[in-house]
């Protein structure tokens, strides 16, 4: 029976029960007379007007091949669907399509996504990360309140994350509506900012013009922002990485003279610093604005404004994420992964 919408089937059945002729009902719902007759016969036999269940399109793979596709992609996470399709014969064709492989993997709960980019870690780096995670994974809120997590970050006016998709018809890929102008090197200008957060406090967001040398880091960052933070009892400043401006001898001597203790930090481990999650939240807030900044000056002003709009509860939750990251490092080490 041709496909007739469900509401028209119910309407046709009501007309038939009301005494209308089959030809008049077919004319009213714009279908063939035989369609109306089969509809009435089906209702008499099954008590409903819905179609019988259909088997659907025949599968082109056997259950054994489905298991092979799932197992091969579980063993090799980077295996391409085209490679699997080429070596898997179909039941009706010499080979199956890559889309068939993707459908099988989706049924098995496997979806393609971009891999997380991480630092290149040697054995010494992983050992230091595990030791640091073991020491700090049980930190309480009071412990996090005593530390100023701080770092610098760059924010660009335009940045392509590779996740923008456009739907177009054939031969439309180069039309103006389907192309996106973008500087390959994040053009349009960028802004470097510095900030620090603790469990219940935050510093001002400092916009840094030019390069940040050890002298500028000491005079423009440490002296006006970090040292006053030490007025709180039992505070420590967190050294987020091993950048030259942070580890220069003049900087270490400056902090030591003012009794500012620095929290030891493992190399190549910025992901353990909660300030990185704050930068991510700040970037999302800036890009979610209805009118995005059009130049570097407006970008800097927007960053400072959104920095102040982050609530204390959001900051507290992001600071507490350090414990979760420590647990993730230890769990990965237990599973013998290169974390």
PDB file of N, CA, C and O in Angstrom, residues 299-326:
ATOM      1  N   UNK A 299      39.369  43.469  22.381  1.00  0.00           N
ATOM      2  CA  UNK A 299      39.575  42.128  22.929  1.00  0.00           C
ATOM      3  C   UNK A 299      40.131  42.200  24.340  1.00  0.00           C
ATOM      4  O   UNK A 299      39.674  41.464  25.232  1.00  0.00           O
ATOM      5  N   UNK A 300      41.086  43.083  24.556  1.00  0.00           N
ATOM      6  CA  UNK A 300      41.652  43.226  25.902  1.00  0.00           C
ATOM      7  C   UNK A 300      40.595  43.706  26.886  1.00  0.00           C
ATOM      8  O   UNK A 300      40.495  43.194  28.013  1.00  0.00           O
ATOM      9  N   UNK A 301      39.781  44.680  26.478  1.00  0.00           N
ATOM     10  CA  UNK A 301      38.731  45.162  27.366  1.00  0.00           C
ATOM     11  C   UNK A 301      37.686  44.095  27.664  1.00  0.00           C
ATOM     12  O   UNK A 301      37.192  43.989  28.798  1.00  0.00           O
ATOM     13  N   UNK A 302      37.351  43.294  26.654  1.00  0.00           N
ATOM     14  CA  UNK A 302      36.376  42.223  26.853  1.00  0.00           C
ATOM     15  C   UNK A 302      36.913  41.164  27.802  1.00  0.00           C
ATOM     16  O   UNK A 302      36.183  40.640  28.650  1.00  0.00           O
ATOM     17  N   UNK A 303      38.197  40.832  27.677  1.00  0.00           N
ATOM     18  CA  UNK A 303      38.796  39.850  28.572  1.00  0.00           C
ATOM     19  C   UNK A 303      38.752  40.319  30.017  1.00  0.00           C
ATOM     20  O   UNK A 303      38.418  39.550  30.926  1.00  0.00           O
ATOM     21  N   UNK A 304      39.092  41.576  30.239  1.00  0.00           N
ATOM     22  CA  UNK A 304      39.073  42.116  31.606  1.00  0.00           C
ATOM     23  C   UNK A 304      37.644  42.105  32.151  1.00  0.00           C
ATOM     24  O   UNK A 304      37.408  41.766  33.322  1.00  0.00           O
ATOM     25  N   UNK A 305      36.676  42.464  31.323  1.00  0.00           N
ATOM     26  CA  UNK A 305      35.285  42.492  31.770  1.00  0.00           C
ATOM     27  C   UNK A 305      34.772  41.094  32.104  1.00  0.00           C
ATOM     28  O   UNK A 305      34.136  40.883  33.152  1.00  0.00           O
ATOM     29  N   UNK A 306      35.038  40.133  31.219  1.00  0.00           N
ATOM     30  CA  UNK A 306      34.564  38.773  31.467  1.00  0.00           C
ATOM     31  C   UNK A 306      35.301  38.119  32.626  1.00  0.00           C
ATOM     32  O   UNK A 306      34.739  37.266  33.329  1.00  0.00           O
ATOM     33  N   UNK A 307      36.540  38.516  32.848  1.00  0.00           N
ATOM     34  CA  UNK A 307      37.290  38.013  34.013  1.00  0.00           C
ATOM     35  C   UNK A 307      36.577  38.387  35.310  1.00  0.00           C
ATOM     36  O   UNK A 307      36.463  37.577  36.226  1.00  0.00           O
ATOM     37  N   UNK A 308      36.079  39.591  35.374  1.00  0.00           N
ATOM     38  CA  UNK A 308      35.351  40.018  36.561  1.00  0.00           C
ATOM     39  C   UNK A 308      33.972  39.397  36.671  1.00  0.00           C
ATOM     40  O   UNK A 308      33.397  39.359  37.770  1.00  0.00           O
ATOM     41  N   UNK A 309      33.410  38.912  35.542  1.00  0.00           N
ATOM     42  CA  UNK A 309      32.068  38.316  35.570  1.00  0.00           C
ATOM     43  C   UNK A 309      32.064  36.861  36.014  1.00  0.00           C
ATOM     44  O   UNK A 309      30.997  36.305  36.273  1.00  0.00           O
ATOM     45  N   UNK A 310      33.238  36.234  36.079  1.00  0.00           N
ATOM     46  CA  UNK A 310      33.286  34.842  36.541  1.00  0.00           C
ATOM     47  C   UNK A 310      32.958  34.812  38.026  1.00  0.00           C
ATOM     48  O   UNK A 310      33.573  35.498  38.831  1.00  0.00           O
ATOM     49  N   UNK A 311      31.978  34.005  38.387  1.00  0.00           N
ATOM     50  CA  UNK A 311      31.523  33.968  39.776  1.00  0.00           C
ATOM     51  C   UNK A 311      32.534  33.242  40.660  1.00  0.00           C
ATOM     52  O   UNK A 311      33.374  32.463  40.193  1.00  0.00           O
ATOM     53  N   UNK A 312      32.428  33.495  41.972  1.00  0.00           N
ATOM     54  CA  UNK A 312      33.317  32.835  42.925  1.00  0.00           C
ATOM     55  C   UNK A 312      33.075  31.328  42.951  1.00  0.00           C
ATOM     56  O   UNK A 312      34.014  30.551  43.142  1.00  0.00           O
ATOM     57  N   UNK A 313      31.829  30.916  42.765  1.00  0.00           N
ATOM     58  CA  UNK A 313      31.536  29.486  42.765  1.00  0.00           C
ATOM     59  C   UNK A 313      32.182  28.794  41.570  1.00  0.00           C
ATOM     60  O   UNK A 313      32.703  27.682  41.689  1.00  0.00           O
ATOM     61  N   UNK A 314      32.163  29.452  40.411  1.00  0.00           N
ATOM     62  CA  UNK A 314      32.816  28.872  39.243  1.00  0.00           C
ATOM     63  C   UNK A 314      34.311  28.749  39.464  1.00  0.00           C
ATOM     64  O   UNK A 314      34.925  27.730  39.118  1.00  0.00           O
ATOM     65  N   UNK A 315      34.920  29.780  40.059  1.00  0.00           N
ATOM     66  CA  UNK A 315      36.357  29.723  40.345  1.00  0.00           C
ATOM     67  C   UNK A 315      36.672  28.611  41.333  1.00  0.00           C
ATOM     68  O   UNK A 315      37.645  27.863  41.164  1.00  0.00           O
ATOM     69  N   UNK A 316      35.839  28.474  42.372  1.00  0.00           N
ATOM     70  CA  UNK A 316      36.080  27.427  43.369  1.00  0.00           C
ATOM     71  C   UNK A 316      36.002  26.043  42.736  1.00  0.00           C
ATOM     72  O   UNK A 316      36.818  25.156  43.029  1.00  0.00           O
ATOM     73  N   UNK A 317      35.031  25.842  41.839  1.00  0.00           N
ATOM     74  CA  UNK A 317      34.897  24.538  41.177  1.00  0.00           C
ATOM     75  C   UNK A 317      36.098  24.256  40.275  1.00  0.00           C
ATOM     76  O   UNK A 317      36.566  23.115  40.196  1.00  0.00           O
ATOM     77  N   UNK A 318      36.596  25.281  39.585  1.00  0.00           N
ATOM     78  CA  UNK A 318      37.738  25.087  38.700  1.00  0.00           C
ATOM     79  C   UNK A 318      39.003  24.807  39.491  1.00  0.00           C
ATOM     80  O   UNK A 318      39.851  24.014  39.072  1.00  0.00           O
ATOM     81  N   UNK A 319      39.161  25.467  40.638  1.00  0.00           N
ATOM     82  CA  UNK A 319      40.330  25.199  41.482  1.00  0.00           C
ATOM     83  C   UNK A 319      40.289  23.764  42.005  1.00  0.00           C
ATOM     84  O   UNK A 319      41.310  23.071  42.061  1.00  0.00           O
ATOM     85  N   UNK A 320      39.105  23.312  42.379  1.00  0.00           N
ATOM     86  CA  UNK A 320      38.973  21.950  42.877  1.00  0.00           C
ATOM     87  C   UNK A 320      39.229  20.908  41.793  1.00  0.00           C
ATOM     88  O   UNK A 320      39.442  19.733  42.097  1.00  0.00           O
ATOM     89  N   UNK A 321      39.210  21.322  40.524  1.00  0.00           N
ATOM     90  CA  UNK A 321      39.454  20.361  39.448  1.00  0.00           C
ATOM     91  C   UNK A 321      40.868  19.805  39.484  1.00  0.00           C
ATOM     92  O   UNK A 321      41.140  18.783  38.844  1.00  0.00           O
ATOM     93  N   UNK A 322      41.778  20.467  40.216  1.00  0.00           N
ATOM     94  CA  UNK A 322      43.147  19.968  40.302  1.00  0.00           C
ATOM     95  C   UNK A 322      43.176  18.568  40.906  1.00  0.00           C
ATOM     96  O   UNK A 322      43.953  17.706  40.486  1.00  0.00           O
ATOM     97  N   UNK A 323      42.334  18.313  41.892  1.00  0.00           N
ATOM     98  CA  UNK A 323      42.295  16.982  42.502  1.00  0.00           C
ATOM     99  C   UNK A 323      41.817  15.934  41.497  1.00  0.00           C
ATOM    100  O   UNK A 323      42.311  14.801  41.484  1.00  0.00           O
ATOM    101  N   UNK A 324      40.852  16.297  40.672  1.00  0.00           N
ATOM    102  CA  UNK A 324      40.388  15.353  39.655  1.00  0.00           C
ATOM    103  C   UNK A 324      41.477  15.065  38.634  1.00  0.00           C
ATOM    104  O   UNK A 324      41.622  13.929  38.167  1.00  0.00           O
ATOM    105  N   UNK A 325      42.241  16.092  38.279  1.00  0.00           N
ATOM    106  CA  UNK A 325      43.333  15.871  37.336  1.00  0.00           C
ATOM    107  C   UNK A 325      44.397  14.970  37.949  1.00  0.00           C
ATOM    108  O   UNK A 325      44.964  14.119  37.271  1.00  0.00           O
ATOM    109  N   UNK A 326      44.679  15.134  39.239  1.00  0.00           N
ATOM    110  CA  UNK A 326      45.643  14.265  39.907  1.00  0.00           C
ATOM    111  C   UNK A 326      45.161  12.817  39.894  1.00  0.00           C
ATOM    112  O   UNK A 326      45.939  11.890  39.647  1.00  0.00           O
TER     113      UNK A 326
END
